[in-house]
Amino acid sequence: MNKDLYENDKGLWPYFVEQNELRKEVIKENCLPNAIRFVAGVDVAYNEGEQRMIGGIVVLQKDTLEVVEESYHEMDITFPYVPGLFSFREVPPIVQAYHDLKIKPDVIVCDGHGIAHPKGVGMATHLGVKLDVPTIGCAKKRLVGVWAKEELEARRGSAVPLYSEEKIVGNVLRT
DNA sequence: GCGACAG
DNA sequence: ATCTTGTCGC
Ligand SMILES: [Mg+2]
């Protein structure tokens, strides 16, 4: 999978277009059921040499955090890592893994941003729209937005709102 | 033109 | 993300 092949010219244009389509279907309101029974976490691992990747989803019982099911799906890497278009790289294998699940989670925690994205369509958002399942974007680094660093305390658990374009798009949490 | 830039 | 090397602490 050649990165330049996409980077050059307008190779990425169609994806930005699709991103705009997805944006129309985003639901920002809290649609979680009154009783959350299962939560899931997803991630993707890579084998650059083999140009293969494997997406995984693990479902746990919400109250006990006991793992009740897991599903994985391996496939060829077909999209480069491009900040802003990250979802097009990791969503495919996760969607496949999700469909093999017998126990569907009420919410999915993702390893990447949700609406804290230039267009409001990060990986978690993209996945949520694609599966029509509530998702939570949980990234380890900033993509967009600003926050009051002076107000973020040194103790673990401290959190302050993340702002992007005048709006709160998430929280910055000290782990 | 120069930095920023999820995983 | 992945790899590799070195150090730290339990
Ligand atoms: Mg990850």
Short mmCIF file of C-alpha atoms (C1' of nucleotides) and ligand atoms in Angstrom, two decimals:
data_model
loop_
_atom_site.label_atom_id
_atom_site.label_comp_id
_atom_site.label_asym_id
_atom_site.label_seq_id
_atom_site.Cartn_x
_atom_site.Cartn_y
_atom_site.Cartn_z
CA MET A 1 0.00 0.00 0.00
CA ASN A 2 1.76 3.14 -1.21
CA LYS A 3 1.21 6.33 0.71
CA ASP A 4 2.33 8.63 -2.07
CA LEU A 5 -0.24 7.08 -4.31
CA TYR A 6 -2.86 8.70 -2.12
CA GLU A 7 -1.03 11.81 -1.02
CA ASN A 8 -0.31 13.05 -4.51
CA ASP A 9 -2.85 14.96 -6.53
CA LYS A 10 -6.43 14.63 -5.45
CA GLY A 11 -6.13 11.06 -4.32
CA LEU A 12 -7.65 11.83 -0.95
CA TRP A 13 -10.43 14.03 -2.25
CA PRO A 14 -13.10 11.31 -2.36
CA TYR A 15 -12.49 10.57 1.29
CA PHE A 16 -12.98 14.15 2.34
CA VAL A 17 -16.20 14.06 0.35
CA GLU A 18 -17.35 10.92 2.13
CA GLN A 19 -16.43 12.55 5.40
CA ASN A 20 -18.84 15.35 4.66
CA GLU A 21 -21.55 12.80 3.94
CA LEU A 22 -20.91 11.05 7.23
CA ARG A 23 -21.06 14.37 9.05
CA LYS A 24 -24.73 14.70 8.18
CA GLU A 25 -25.55 11.46 9.96
CA VAL A 26 -23.79 12.18 13.22
CA ILE A 27 -25.95 12.09 16.33
CA LYS A 28 -24.44 14.11 19.15
CA GLU A 29 -27.29 13.68 21.59
CA ASN A 30 -27.00 11.05 24.29
CA CYS A 31 -28.87 8.04 22.93
CA LEU A 32 -27.59 5.53 25.43
CA PRO A 33 -30.20 3.16 26.83
CA ASN A 34 -31.21 3.60 30.47
CA ALA A 35 -29.43 0.42 31.38
CA ILE A 36 -26.03 -0.16 29.81
CA ARG A 37 -25.33 -3.87 29.95
CA PHE A 38 -22.30 -4.24 27.73
CA VAL A 39 -19.44 -1.96 26.78
CA ALA A 40 -16.78 -2.67 24.18
CA GLY A 41 -13.30 -1.49 23.38
CA VAL A 42 -11.62 -1.57 19.98
CA ASP A 43 -8.13 -1.27 18.55
CA VAL A 44 -6.10 -2.19 15.50
CA ALA A 45 -2.60 -3.65 15.25
CA TYR A 46 -0.31 -3.63 12.24
CA ASN A 47 2.31 -5.69 10.46
CA GLU A 48 3.86 -3.12 8.17
CA GLY A 49 6.09 -5.68 6.51
CA GLU A 50 3.27 -7.97 5.55
CA GLN A 51 1.01 -5.00 4.91
CA ARG A 52 -1.61 -6.64 7.10
CA MET A 53 -3.66 -5.36 9.99
CA ILE A 54 -5.99 -6.86 12.56
CA GLY A 55 -8.86 -5.11 14.22
CA GLY A 56 -10.21 -6.32 17.50
CA ILE A 57 -13.25 -5.65 19.63
CA VAL A 58 -13.69 -6.86 23.18
CA VAL A 59 -17.05 -6.83 24.91
CA LEU A 60 -17.31 -6.68 28.65
CA GLN A 61 -20.17 -6.75 31.06
CA LYS A 62 -20.56 -3.16 32.17
CA ASP A 63 -20.98 -3.75 35.87
CA THR A 64 -18.34 -6.40 36.48
CA LEU A 65 -16.01 -5.53 33.59
CA GLU A 66 -15.83 -9.24 32.89
CA VAL A 67 -14.84 -10.02 29.29
CA VAL A 68 -17.78 -11.81 27.73
CA GLU A 69 -16.75 -11.93 24.09
CA GLU A 70 -14.05 -10.87 21.67
CA SER A 71 -13.78 -10.78 17.92
CA TYR A 72 -10.93 -10.11 15.54
CA HIS A 73 -10.63 -9.52 11.84
CA GLU A 74 -7.43 -9.52 9.78
CA MET A 75 -7.08 -7.88 6.39
CA ASP A 76 -4.70 -6.09 4.02
CA ILE A 77 -3.73 -2.50 4.77
CA THR A 78 -5.36 -0.42 2.07
CA PHE A 79 -5.21 3.10 3.42
CA PRO A 80 -2.26 5.18 4.69
CA TYR A 81 -2.15 6.94 8.02
CA VAL A 82 -3.21 10.48 7.30
CA PRO A 83 -4.11 12.75 10.23
CA GLY A 84 -7.72 13.74 9.65
CA LEU A 85 -8.53 10.65 7.63
CA PHE A 86 -7.50 8.13 10.24
CA SER A 87 -10.92 6.48 10.36
CA PHE A 88 -10.63 5.27 6.79
CA ARG A 89 -7.69 3.19 7.92
CA GLU A 90 -9.02 1.61 11.10
CA VAL A 91 -12.79 1.46 10.75
CA PRO A 92 -12.92 -1.32 8.11
CA PRO A 93 -11.39 -4.14 10.17
CA ILE A 94 -13.32 -3.06 13.25
CA VAL A 95 -16.64 -3.11 11.43
CA GLN A 96 -15.96 -6.66 10.29
CA ALA A 97 -15.01 -7.78 13.76
CA TYR A 98 -18.12 -6.13 15.16
CA HIS A 99 -20.44 -7.99 12.82
CA ASP A 100 -19.13 -11.32 14.03
CA LEU A 101 -20.14 -10.52 17.58
CA LYS A 102 -23.03 -12.38 19.10
CA ILE A 103 -23.27 -9.95 21.99
CA LYS A 104 -23.66 -6.43 20.66
CA PRO A 105 -22.38 -3.71 23.02
CA ASP A 106 -24.45 -0.70 24.07
CA VAL A 107 -21.47 1.58 23.57
CA ILE A 108 -17.99 1.30 22.07
CA VAL A 109 -14.86 3.02 23.38
CA CYS A 110 -12.46 3.84 20.56
CA ASP A 111 -8.72 4.44 20.41
CA GLY A 112 -8.91 7.75 18.58
CA HIS A 113 -10.89 10.97 18.50
CA GLY A 114 -14.60 11.29 17.90
CA ILE A 115 -15.98 14.75 17.22
CA ALA A 116 -12.73 16.38 18.34
CA HIS A 117 -11.72 16.40 14.71
CA PRO A 118 -11.27 19.08 12.01
CA LYS A 119 -14.61 18.14 10.48
CA GLY A 120 -16.18 16.57 13.53
CA VAL A 121 -15.84 13.10 12.06
CA GLY A 122 -13.05 11.30 13.83
CA MET A 123 -12.61 7.56 14.05
CA ALA A 124 -15.13 7.07 16.83
CA THR A 125 -17.67 9.22 15.05
CA HIS A 126 -17.16 7.42 11.76
CA LEU A 127 -17.51 4.03 13.43
CA GLY A 128 -20.60 5.09 15.32
CA VAL A 129 -22.34 6.24 12.16
CA LYS A 130 -21.27 3.17 10.27
CA LEU A 131 -22.56 0.77 12.92
CA ASP A 132 -25.32 2.99 14.30
CA VAL A 133 -23.98 2.34 17.77
CA PRO A 134 -23.04 4.97 20.37
CA THR A 135 -19.27 5.45 20.54
CA ILE A 136 -16.81 7.31 22.74
CA GLY A 137 -13.68 8.75 21.20
CA CYS A 138 -10.71 8.36 23.51
CA ALA A 139 -7.40 9.50 22.02
CA LYS A 140 -4.00 9.73 23.60
CA LYS A 141 -2.88 12.85 21.81
CA ARG A 142 -4.43 16.07 20.61
CA LEU A 143 -5.62 16.47 17.04
CA VAL A 144 -7.53 19.74 17.34
CA GLY A 145 -8.71 22.02 20.09
CA VAL A 146 -7.42 24.02 23.02
CA TRP A 147 -7.79 23.78 26.78
CA ALA A 148 -6.87 25.63 29.94
CA LYS A 149 -3.63 23.91 30.82
CA GLU A 150 -3.37 25.93 34.03
CA GLU A 151 -6.68 24.48 35.18
CA LEU A 152 -5.72 20.89 34.52
CA GLU A 153 -4.49 19.71 37.89
CA ALA A 154 -1.48 17.48 38.44
CA ARG A 155 -3.43 14.68 40.05
CA ARG A 156 -4.72 11.75 38.08
CA GLY A 157 -8.36 12.14 37.20
CA SER A 158 -8.21 15.87 36.71
CA ALA A 159 -10.07 17.02 33.61
CA VAL A 160 -10.90 20.21 31.75
CA PRO A 161 -13.05 20.81 28.67
CA LEU A 162 -11.51 20.67 25.21
CA TYR A 163 -12.59 23.48 22.92
CA SER A 164 -12.57 23.55 19.14
CA GLU A 165 -14.15 26.35 17.18
CA GLU A 166 -15.79 27.87 20.23
CA LYS A 167 -17.46 24.61 21.14
CA ILE A 168 -16.72 21.92 23.69
CA VAL A 169 -15.77 18.79 21.77
CA GLY A 170 -14.51 16.71 24.62
CA ASN A 171 -12.51 16.63 27.81
CA VAL A 172 -8.78 16.57 28.46
CA LEU A 173 -8.14 13.99 31.13
CA ARG A 174 -5.01 13.40 33.19
CA THR A 175 -4.55 9.65 33.57
"C1'" DG B 1 6.46 29.35 3.15
"C1'" DC B 2 6.26 27.20 7.91
"C1'" DG B 3 4.44 24.39 11.70
"C1'" DA B 4 0.71 20.99 13.24
"C1'" DC B 5 -0.56 16.56 12.62
"C1'" DA B 6 -5.48 10.80 16.30
"C1'" DG B 7 -2.99 5.62 15.16
"C1'" DA C 1 1.33 2.24 14.64
"C1'" DT C 2 6.02 -0.60 15.01
"C1'" DC C 3 10.96 -1.53 16.18
"C1'" DT C 4 15.07 -1.43 19.10
"C1'" DT C 5 18.06 -0.30 23.08
"C1'" DG C 6 18.77 1.02 27.74
"C1'" DT C 7 17.23 2.01 32.54
"C1'" DC C 8 14.14 1.68 36.60
"C1'" DG C 9 11.41 -0.49 39.98
"C1'" DC C 10 8.91 -4.26 42.12
MG MG D 1 -4.66 2.00 18.57
#
